[in-house]
């Protein structure tokens, strides 16, 4: 018999031909090495840095046809040729699902400012750190004694502030070192937002008030009262001392953070407002409510300018894209993930069954090429933009459900005619 006989079912390990099995010995058992799926944004960023000096006009950028070999021509969302078309950054392609060993609902999630790791806050009060490229587990720590409700980084990326179910606020450094903890509210903290200078921050709670704090002195400066029920969200204007808050009383209020006075009340929703968020331009305010509607207000006119319809259940989360001014994503009570573009009242893309339970929080990667969603089904899921040639059929394979919306969301800028021929749109 030869050294290796394929018919010998009981052949030893050393009788197998070298390289036939890629196995790793960890001291306990033999197991096959698992190659992790990786989403690396460095390649597209480097390509853009190399091509940028040579391409000064729009016609000089390569057209991207809907075929996989054109994936090498993709640029990051911040490149002007991609920035002009926000639909190229719609992230409907499922990448990975991360689950903690102690299974529990995930209430909040936030990318680290450099985008290398993701931090999730669980109902058990634990922080979990996930790798930003390969999505594998890195570490877990007991951060709070009750459920983590909100995770917010300062604008200068030096500090992280978290709030929990018992009304406790904690300060964290980038190395997850806890420096300060204090009782901020008597009930659960629902949202935290930093000022443009990071010298102040605002918190809102189920106790019905909004508080403005001095970050360095850890002192309460203002208490904003006016909502008749639980305050579920607050967001600080990117340039001015103006706060936008939403409450269980279905009202959206704008506040002067210095004087504590209510500037105006925006009516429009018929149920609890769960999220308010300013656009980076400082003019648009988007709000999501349990009436299944998302509304956008322009503070220059102090009126509603758009209503986005498409959610079949309550809206539970919202997030503007970090690069594209006119693109944002939202999550629903039914686990659906929607992508919206300003100027279109219907979603440009939708992943109908992104999660099996409500999506409590979503956050864009700082580079804008990836989106993460945290849900009550105990999972944290990563989504990225499609590569050229990956359309609806590819999305359905990865997303546990039918993806509807634009024919070509997230990356492929080519389209297909009715007769089957393909053509490309230049940026």
Tab-separated table of C-alpha atoms in Angstrom:
chain	number	residue	atom	x	y	z
A	1	UNK	CA	0.000	0.000	0.000
A	2	UNK	CA	1.272	3.484	-0.823
A	3	UNK	CA	1.967	6.122	1.771
A	4	UNK	CA	-1.502	7.541	1.203
A	5	UNK	CA	-4.394	5.397	0.072
A	6	UNK	CA	-7.650	7.315	-0.622
A	7	UNK	CA	-9.545	4.150	0.139
A	8	UNK	CA	-8.032	3.841	3.565
A	9	UNK	CA	-10.662	5.587	5.697
A	10	UNK	CA	-8.641	5.069	8.837
A	11	UNK	CA	-5.389	6.528	7.489
A	12	UNK	CA	-3.434	8.512	9.994
A	13	UNK	CA	-2.825	12.216	9.908
A	14	UNK	CA	0.788	11.807	8.765
A	15	UNK	CA	-0.266	9.648	5.797
A	16	UNK	CA	-2.165	12.557	4.222
A	17	UNK	CA	-0.444	14.522	1.462
A	18	UNK	CA	1.013	17.830	2.589
A	19	UNK	CA	-1.198	20.831	1.878
A	20	UNK	CA	-4.323	18.744	1.277
A	21	UNK	CA	-5.858	19.761	4.595
A	22	UNK	CA	-5.327	23.172	6.137
A	23	UNK	CA	-5.544	22.276	9.817
A	24	UNK	CA	-4.433	24.024	12.968
A	25	UNK	CA	-3.461	22.264	16.173
A	26	UNK	CA	-4.507	24.289	19.215
A	27	UNK	CA	-3.380	21.774	21.833
A	28	UNK	CA	-6.793	20.181	22.259
A	29	UNK	CA	-8.109	19.066	18.910
A	30	UNK	CA	-7.459	19.322	15.206
A	31	UNK	CA	-9.633	21.831	13.420
A	32	UNK	CA	-9.704	23.473	10.044
A	33	UNK	CA	-8.623	27.091	9.806
A	34	UNK	CA	-11.525	29.458	9.177
A	35	UNK	CA	-10.959	32.340	6.823
A	36	UNK	CA	-12.844	35.374	8.086
A	37	UNK	CA	-14.665	37.686	5.771
A	38	UNK	CA	-12.939	41.065	5.654
A	39	UNK	CA	-14.161	44.471	4.499
A	40	UNK	CA	-11.060	46.628	4.091
A	41	UNK	CA	-11.536	50.233	3.015
A	42	UNK	CA	-7.811	50.968	2.750
A	43	UNK	CA	-7.496	49.695	-0.837
A	44	UNK	CA	-10.104	52.082	-2.249
A	45	UNK	CA	-8.685	54.959	-0.191
A	46	UNK	CA	-5.159	54.349	-1.479
A	47	UNK	CA	-6.417	54.122	-5.059
A	48	UNK	CA	-8.110	57.473	-4.656
A	49	UNK	CA	-4.959	59.073	-3.213
A	50	UNK	CA	-2.934	57.789	-6.169
A	51	UNK	CA	-5.454	58.786	-8.857
A	52	UNK	CA	-6.499	62.144	-7.421
A	53	UNK	CA	-3.561	64.248	-8.729
A	54	UNK	CA	-3.999	62.895	-12.265
A	55	UNK	CA	-7.764	63.232	-12.579
A	56	UNK	CA	-8.954	66.816	-12.491
A	57	UNK	CA	-12.143	66.540	-14.563
A	58	UNK	CA	-15.212	64.374	-14.126
A	59	UNK	CA	-14.840	62.708	-17.533
A	60	UNK	CA	-11.408	61.405	-16.540
A	61	UNK	CA	-12.830	59.106	-13.888
A	62	UNK	CA	-13.461	55.532	-15.047
A	63	UNK	CA	-16.988	54.347	-15.684
A	64	UNK	CA	-18.022	51.379	-13.581
A	65	UNK	CA	-19.990	48.684	-15.372
A	66	UNK	CA	-22.179	46.219	-13.431
A	67	UNK	CA	-19.580	43.440	-13.487
A	68	UNK	CA	-17.414	42.174	-10.660
A	69	UNK	CA	-14.094	43.001	-12.349
A	70	UNK	CA	-14.940	46.708	-12.060
A	71	UNK	CA	-14.811	46.525	-8.257
A	72	UNK	CA	-11.176	47.615	-8.505
A	73	UNK	CA	-12.348	51.023	-9.734
A	74	UNK	CA	-14.437	51.783	-6.646
A	75	UNK	CA	-13.431	54.850	-4.670
A	76	UNK	CA	-14.326	55.702	-1.043
A	77	UNK	CA	-17.554	57.674	-0.500
A	78	UNK	CA	-15.538	60.814	0.257
A	79	UNK	CA	-14.112	60.942	-3.282
A	80	UNK	CA	-15.857	63.682	-5.315
A	81	UNK	CA	-16.806	61.240	-8.074
A	82	UNK	CA	-18.674	59.108	-5.491
A	83	UNK	CA	-19.869	62.012	-3.380
A	84	UNK	CA	-21.882	63.362	-6.295
A	85	UNK	CA	-24.089	60.241	-6.262
A	86	UNK	CA	-25.200	59.340	-2.750
A	87	UNK	CA	-26.980	56.147	-3.857
A	88	UNK	CA	-23.566	54.536	-4.367
A	89	UNK	CA	-23.183	54.445	-0.568
A	90	UNK	CA	-26.415	52.604	0.190
A	91	UNK	CA	-25.365	49.630	2.314
A	92	UNK	CA	-27.747	46.744	1.629
A	93	UNK	CA	-25.237	43.906	1.364
A	94	UNK	CA	-25.107	41.709	4.463
A	95	UNK	CA	-21.585	41.038	5.687
A	96	UNK	CA	-21.591	39.544	9.170
A	97	UNK	CA	-23.739	38.909	12.237
A	98	UNK	CA	-22.067	39.153	15.651
A	99	UNK	CA	-23.599	37.613	18.770
A	100	UNK	CA	-22.418	37.710	22.368
A	101	UNK	CA	-22.184	34.487	24.341
A	102	UNK	CA	-24.598	35.861	26.962
A	103	UNK	CA	-27.487	36.465	24.579
A	104	UNK	CA	-29.389	39.659	25.314
A	105	UNK	CA	-30.853	42.636	23.427
A	106	UNK	CA	-28.336	45.146	22.038
A	107	UNK	CA	-29.575	48.662	22.798
A	108	UNK	CA	-26.821	50.845	21.341
A	109	UNK	CA	-23.801	50.752	19.063
A	110	UNK	CA	-21.060	53.193	18.085
A	111	UNK	CA	-17.948	53.041	15.924
A	112	UNK	CA	-14.735	54.296	17.433
A	113	UNK	CA	-13.713	57.599	15.782
A	114	UNK	CA	-10.947	55.966	13.722
A	115	UNK	CA	-13.288	53.169	12.585
A	116	UNK	CA	-11.115	50.288	13.771
A	117	UNK	CA	-13.577	48.894	16.305
A	118	UNK	CA	-17.265	48.804	17.079
A	119	UNK	CA	-18.617	49.174	20.609
A	120	UNK	CA	-22.036	47.749	21.491
A	121	UNK	CA	-24.017	48.280	24.678
A	122	UNK	CA	-26.186	45.424	25.908
A	123	UNK	CA	-29.185	45.069	28.199
A	124	UNK	CA	-26.899	43.365	30.730
A	125	UNK	CA	-24.790	46.526	31.087
A	126	UNK	CA	-21.829	45.121	29.169
A	127	UNK	CA	-19.656	46.665	26.475
A	128	UNK	CA	-18.507	44.416	23.650
A	129	UNK	CA	-15.717	45.415	21.288
A	130	UNK	CA	-15.743	43.979	17.757
A	131	UNK	CA	-12.982	44.251	15.175
A	132	UNK	CA	-13.870	46.740	12.452
A	133	UNK	CA	-12.402	44.784	9.515
A	134	UNK	CA	-12.929	41.092	10.309
A	135	UNK	CA	-15.825	41.579	12.794
A	136	UNK	CA	-14.453	39.077	15.291
A	137	UNK	CA	-14.892	39.413	19.050
A	138	UNK	CA	-12.132	41.327	20.845
A	139	UNK	CA	-13.170	41.910	24.441
A	140	UNK	CA	-16.116	42.354	26.773
A	141	UNK	CA	-16.364	44.324	30.002
A	142	UNK	CA	-19.010	45.103	32.597
A	143	UNK	CA	-19.538	48.829	32.059
A	144	UNK	CA	-22.796	49.513	33.924
A	145	UNK	CA	-24.861	47.771	36.566
A	146	UNK	CA	-27.987	48.155	34.417
A	147	UNK	CA	-28.841	48.203	30.724
A	148	UNK	CA	-26.716	50.508	28.553
A	149	UNK	CA	-29.051	52.915	26.771
A	150	UNK	CA	-26.762	55.265	24.849
A	151	UNK	CA	-23.146	55.501	23.677
A	152	UNK	CA	-21.873	58.836	22.386
A	153	UNK	CA	-18.384	59.990	21.387
A	154	UNK	CA	-17.298	63.602	21.746
A	155	UNK	CA	-16.726	65.527	18.538
A	156	UNK	CA	-12.971	65.713	19.165
A	157	UNK	CA	-12.918	61.887	19.476
A	158	UNK	CA	-11.152	61.946	22.863
A	159	UNK	CA	-14.022	60.995	25.175
A	160	UNK	CA	-16.970	58.638	25.222
A	161	UNK	CA	-20.059	59.202	27.370
A	162	UNK	CA	-22.566	56.462	28.165
A	163	UNK	CA	-25.897	56.392	29.970
A	164	UNK	CA	-27.817	53.520	31.514
A	165	UNK	CA	-31.254	52.458	32.696
A	166	UNK	CA	-30.729	53.823	36.219
A	167	UNK	CA	-29.841	57.353	35.082
A	168	UNK	CA	-26.070	57.055	35.572
A	169	UNK	CA	-23.624	58.842	33.239
A	170	UNK	CA	-20.044	57.604	32.807
A	171	UNK	CA	-16.965	59.118	31.163
A	172	UNK	CA	-14.620	56.808	29.226
A	173	UNK	CA	-11.283	57.198	27.524
A	174	UNK	CA	-10.439	55.540	24.216
A	175	UNK	CA	-8.752	52.643	26.046
A	176	UNK	CA	-12.037	51.920	27.881
A	177	UNK	CA	-10.761	53.405	31.124
A	178	UNK	CA	-13.667	54.732	33.212
A	179	UNK	CA	-12.763	58.084	34.789
A	180	UNK	CA	-16.052	59.409	36.125
A	181	UNK	CA	-19.522	58.196	37.051
A	182	UNK	CA	-22.380	60.233	38.490
A	183	UNK	CA	-26.162	60.168	38.883
A	184	UNK	CA	-27.537	62.470	36.188
A	185	UNK	CA	-31.244	61.581	36.166
A	186	UNK	CA	-33.697	59.747	38.365
A	187	UNK	CA	-34.853	57.496	35.524
A	188	UNK	CA	-33.431	55.906	32.380
A	189	UNK	CA	-31.235	58.080	30.170
A	190	UNK	CA	-32.391	57.966	26.560
A	191	UNK	CA	-29.926	60.159	24.668
A	192	UNK	CA	-26.702	62.159	24.994
A	193	UNK	CA	-25.363	64.843	22.658
A	194	UNK	CA	-22.220	67.004	22.729
A	195	UNK	CA	-21.982	70.680	21.845
A	196	UNK	CA	-19.880	71.881	18.923
A	197	UNK	CA	-16.992	72.715	21.271
A	198	UNK	CA	-17.322	69.589	23.469
A	199	UNK	CA	-17.356	71.835	26.547
A	200	UNK	CA	-21.016	71.017	27.225
A	201	UNK	CA	-23.290	68.070	26.628
A	202	UNK	CA	-27.015	67.445	26.960
A	203	UNK	CA	-28.885	64.461	28.346
A	204	UNK	CA	-32.554	63.499	28.248
A	205	UNK	CA	-34.429	60.988	30.328
A	206	UNK	CA	-37.714	59.302	31.094
A	207	UNK	CA	-38.083	61.751	33.991
A	208	UNK	CA	-39.324	64.289	31.415
A	209	UNK	CA	-36.481	66.821	31.522
A	210	UNK	CA	-33.395	67.735	29.500
A	211	UNK	CA	-30.217	68.705	31.328
A	212	UNK	CA	-27.205	70.654	30.091
A	213	UNK	CA	-23.905	69.731	31.751
A	214	UNK	CA	-20.438	71.206	31.927
A	215	UNK	CA	-18.230	68.342	30.786
A	216	UNK	CA	-15.047	69.275	32.652
A	217	UNK	CA	-16.628	70.411	35.916
A	218	UNK	CA	-19.373	67.747	35.821
A	219	UNK	CA	-21.911	70.354	36.887
A	220	UNK	CA	-25.528	70.756	35.904
A	221	UNK	CA	-26.000	74.126	34.184
A	222	UNK	CA	-29.579	74.083	32.930
A	223	UNK	CA	-32.718	72.022	33.316
A	224	UNK	CA	-35.064	72.316	30.348
A	225	UNK	CA	-38.686	71.635	31.242
A	226	UNK	CA	-41.595	71.777	28.845
A	227	UNK	CA	-42.322	68.292	27.590
A	228	UNK	CA	-45.332	66.671	29.155
A	229	UNK	CA	-43.939	63.149	29.111
A	230	UNK	CA	-40.774	61.091	28.738
A	231	UNK	CA	-38.102	62.780	26.610
A	232	UNK	CA	-36.745	60.118	24.256
A	233	UNK	CA	-34.149	61.999	22.192
A	234	UNK	CA	-32.028	65.131	22.105
A	235	UNK	CA	-29.472	66.423	19.605
A	236	UNK	CA	-27.179	69.456	19.758
A	237	UNK	CA	-26.930	71.671	16.687
A	238	UNK	CA	-23.557	71.224	14.914
A	239	UNK	CA	-22.762	74.962	15.105
A	240	UNK	CA	-25.105	76.808	17.484
A	241	UNK	CA	-26.310	76.317	21.088
A	242	UNK	CA	-29.653	74.932	19.934
A	243	UNK	CA	-31.093	71.635	21.137
A	244	UNK	CA	-33.736	69.579	19.332
A	245	UNK	CA	-35.700	67.157	21.488
A	246	UNK	CA	-38.477	64.656	20.921
A	247	UNK	CA	-40.856	63.261	23.482
A	248	UNK	CA	-43.571	60.768	24.180
A	249	UNK	CA	-46.040	63.659	23.871
A	250	UNK	CA	-45.436	63.621	20.062
A	251	UNK	CA	-43.824	67.079	20.120
A	252	UNK	CA	-40.476	68.268	18.778
A	253	UNK	CA	-39.043	71.250	20.643
A	254	UNK	CA	-36.116	73.548	19.907
A	255	UNK	CA	-34.289	74.982	22.929
A	256	UNK	CA	-31.731	77.673	23.644
A	257	UNK	CA	-29.044	75.753	25.525
A	258	UNK	CA	-27.724	78.921	27.214
A	259	UNK	CA	-30.942	80.398	28.575
A	260	UNK	CA	-32.919	77.166	28.782
A	261	UNK	CA	-35.900	78.706	26.986
A	262	UNK	CA	-38.016	76.872	24.424
A	263	UNK	CA	-37.590	78.588	21.056
A	264	UNK	CA	-40.410	76.844	19.215
A	265	UNK	CA	-42.494	73.681	19.117
A	266	UNK	CA	-42.786	71.697	15.894
A	267	UNK	CA	-46.061	69.840	15.436
A	268	UNK	CA	-46.451	67.123	12.856
A	269	UNK	CA	-46.205	63.715	14.469
A	270	UNK	CA	-49.139	61.858	15.961
A	271	UNK	CA	-47.203	59.498	18.203
A	272	UNK	CA	-44.043	59.360	20.283
A	273	UNK	CA	-40.958	60.931	18.685
A	274	UNK	CA	-38.093	58.479	19.137
A	275	UNK	CA	-35.246	60.214	17.281
A	276	UNK	CA	-34.192	63.721	16.294
A	277	UNK	CA	-30.972	64.390	14.394
A	278	UNK	CA	-29.453	67.466	12.783
A	279	UNK	CA	-27.888	67.298	9.359
A	280	UNK	CA	-24.251	68.351	9.023
A	281	UNK	CA	-25.320	71.460	7.104
A	282	UNK	CA	-27.124	72.733	10.209
A	283	UNK	CA	-30.340	73.537	8.326
A	284	UNK	CA	-32.183	70.225	8.215
A	285	UNK	CA	-33.654	68.421	11.195
A	286	UNK	CA	-34.975	64.907	10.670
A	287	UNK	CA	-37.344	63.253	13.150
A	288	UNK	CA	-38.648	59.699	13.438
A	289	UNK	CA	-41.798	58.661	15.236
A	290	UNK	CA	-43.969	55.720	16.152
A	291	UNK	CA	-46.555	56.986	13.678
A	292	UNK	CA	-44.373	55.255	11.024
A	293	UNK	CA	-43.352	58.598	9.508
A	294	UNK	CA	-40.042	60.409	9.163
A	295	UNK	CA	-40.266	64.179	8.798
A	296	UNK	CA	-37.653	66.734	7.819
A	297	UNK	CA	-37.817	70.337	9.006
A	298	UNK	CA	-35.883	73.346	7.736
A	299	UNK	CA	-35.124	75.657	10.668
A	300	UNK	CA	-34.585	78.608	8.331
A	301	UNK	CA	-38.328	78.529	7.652
A	302	UNK	CA	-39.347	76.690	10.824
A	303	UNK	CA	-41.593	74.399	8.834
A	304	UNK	CA	-41.810	70.831	7.603
A	305	UNK	CA	-40.422	70.414	4.089
A	306	UNK	CA	-40.631	66.627	3.547
A	307	UNK	CA	-42.374	63.531	4.861
A	308	UNK	CA	-40.799	60.140	4.219
A	309	UNK	CA	-43.280	57.269	4.028
A	310	UNK	CA	-42.396	53.598	3.767
A	311	UNK	CA	-42.102	52.126	7.237
A	312	UNK	CA	-44.754	49.513	7.954
A	313	UNK	CA	-44.128	49.652	11.705
A	314	UNK	CA	-42.799	52.219	14.159
A	315	UNK	CA	-39.533	54.030	13.396
A	316	UNK	CA	-36.971	53.162	16.073
A	317	UNK	CA	-33.627	54.575	14.851
A	318	UNK	CA	-32.162	57.173	12.468
A	319	UNK	CA	-28.708	58.178	11.286
A	320	UNK	CA	-27.397	60.629	8.679
A	321	UNK	CA	-24.597	59.485	6.395
A	322	UNK	CA	-21.234	60.973	7.487
A	323	UNK	CA	-20.247	62.015	3.934
A	324	UNK	CA	-23.367	62.390	1.787
A	325	UNK	CA	-25.489	65.312	2.882
A	326	UNK	CA	-28.725	63.965	1.392
A	327	UNK	CA	-28.579	60.314	2.525
A	328	UNK	CA	-29.748	58.749	5.788
A	329	UNK	CA	-30.815	55.353	7.093
A	330	UNK	CA	-33.553	54.273	9.474
A	331	UNK	CA	-34.535	51.137	11.351
A	332	UNK	CA	-38.008	49.912	12.221
A	333	UNK	CA	-39.832	48.016	14.931
A	334	UNK	CA	-40.320	45.116	12.514
A	335	UNK	CA	-36.573	44.735	11.887
A	336	UNK	CA	-36.608	46.450	8.485
A	337	UNK	CA	-33.728	48.670	7.380
A	338	UNK	CA	-34.486	51.616	5.079
A	339	UNK	CA	-32.319	54.044	3.121
A	340	UNK	CA	-33.619	57.486	2.165
A	341	UNK	CA	-32.519	60.305	-0.103
A	342	UNK	CA	-33.602	63.907	0.381
A	343	UNK	CA	-35.953	64.828	-2.443
A	344	UNK	CA	-37.572	61.381	-2.627
A	345	UNK	CA	-40.366	60.617	-0.188
A	346	UNK	CA	-40.052	56.865	-0.785
A	347	UNK	CA	-37.031	54.759	0.239
A	348	UNK	CA	-34.291	54.263	-2.337
A	349	UNK	CA	-33.551	50.828	-0.845
A	350	UNK	CA	-34.916	48.535	1.835
A	351	UNK	CA	-33.841	45.309	3.521
A	352	UNK	CA	-37.211	44.010	4.664
A	353	UNK	CA	-36.013	41.377	7.139
A	354	UNK	CA	-32.686	42.743	8.261
A	355	UNK	CA	-33.426	41.632	11.842
A	356	UNK	CA	-35.962	39.405	13.506
A	357	UNK	CA	-36.796	42.081	16.073
A	358	UNK	CA	-36.736	45.858	16.380
A	359	UNK	CA	-33.596	47.759	15.346
A	360	UNK	CA	-32.720	49.860	18.389
A	361	UNK	CA	-29.699	51.668	16.973
A	362	UNK	CA	-27.751	52.129	13.740
A	363	UNK	CA	-24.414	53.817	13.099
A	364	UNK	CA	-22.425	54.561	9.943
A	365	UNK	CA	-18.733	53.821	9.709
A	366	UNK	CA	-16.755	57.108	9.759
A	367	UNK	CA	-15.678	56.463	6.150
A	368	UNK	CA	-19.295	55.910	5.088
A	369	UNK	CA	-18.816	52.569	3.319
A	370	UNK	CA	-20.457	50.426	5.996
A	371	UNK	CA	-23.446	50.489	8.358
A	372	UNK	CA	-23.996	48.590	11.590
A	373	UNK	CA	-27.357	47.803	13.190
A	374	UNK	CA	-28.105	46.707	16.766
A	375	UNK	CA	-31.311	44.845	17.497
A	376	UNK	CA	-33.453	43.245	20.132
A	377	UNK	CA	-32.869	39.857	18.481
A	378	UNK	CA	-29.474	39.737	20.301
A	379	UNK	CA	-27.452	40.352	17.129
A	380	UNK	CA	-25.280	43.124	15.741
A	381	UNK	CA	-25.160	43.089	11.950
A	382	UNK	CA	-22.757	44.704	9.524
A	383	UNK	CA	-23.865	45.967	6.107
A	384	UNK	CA	-21.764	47.313	3.255
A	385	UNK	CA	-22.307	48.741	-0.209
A	386	UNK	CA	-22.649	46.339	-3.112
A	387	UNK	CA	-19.809	45.716	-5.491
A	388	UNK	CA	-20.423	46.164	-9.229
A	389	UNK	CA	-22.525	43.311	-10.556
A	390	UNK	CA	-24.257	42.596	-7.256
A	391	UNK	CA	-27.887	43.633	-7.495
A	392	UNK	CA	-31.126	42.492	-5.926
A	393	UNK	CA	-30.371	38.801	-6.336
A	394	UNK	CA	-27.129	39.115	-4.398
A	395	UNK	CA	-28.777	41.170	-1.665
A	396	UNK	CA	-31.492	38.586	-1.118
A	397	UNK	CA	-28.880	35.882	-0.532
A	398	UNK	CA	-27.235	37.822	2.280
A	399	UNK	CA	-30.110	39.572	4.035
A	400	UNK	CA	-32.513	36.789	5.083
A	401	UNK	CA	-35.251	38.487	3.113
A	402	UNK	CA	-36.193	40.352	-0.017
A	403	UNK	CA	-34.379	43.619	-0.602
A	404	UNK	CA	-36.447	46.132	-2.505
A	405	UNK	CA	-35.813	49.622	-3.741
A	406	UNK	CA	-33.247	50.897	-6.210
A	407	UNK	CA	-32.037	48.557	-8.922
A	408	UNK	CA	-28.479	49.449	-8.199
A	409	UNK	CA	-27.885	50.463	-4.573
A	410	UNK	CA	-24.469	50.818	-3.066
A	411	UNK	CA	-21.557	50.701	-5.433
A	412	UNK	CA	-22.530	49.566	-8.918
A	413	UNK	CA	-23.360	52.544	-11.050
A	414	UNK	CA	-24.305	50.536	-14.110
A	415	UNK	CA	-27.885	49.780	-15.129
A	416	UNK	CA	-29.561	47.140	-17.251
A	417	UNK	CA	-31.904	47.856	-20.127
A	418	UNK	CA	-35.101	45.920	-20.684
A	419	UNK	CA	-33.488	44.051	-23.588
A	420	UNK	CA	-30.726	42.793	-21.283
A	421	UNK	CA	-27.922	45.036	-22.508
A	422	UNK	CA	-25.842	46.800	-19.910
A	423	UNK	CA	-24.744	50.400	-19.949
A	424	UNK	CA	-22.927	52.606	-17.479
A	425	UNK	CA	-23.603	56.030	-16.075
A	426	UNK	CA	-20.648	58.328	-15.663
A	427	UNK	CA	-20.341	60.110	-12.354
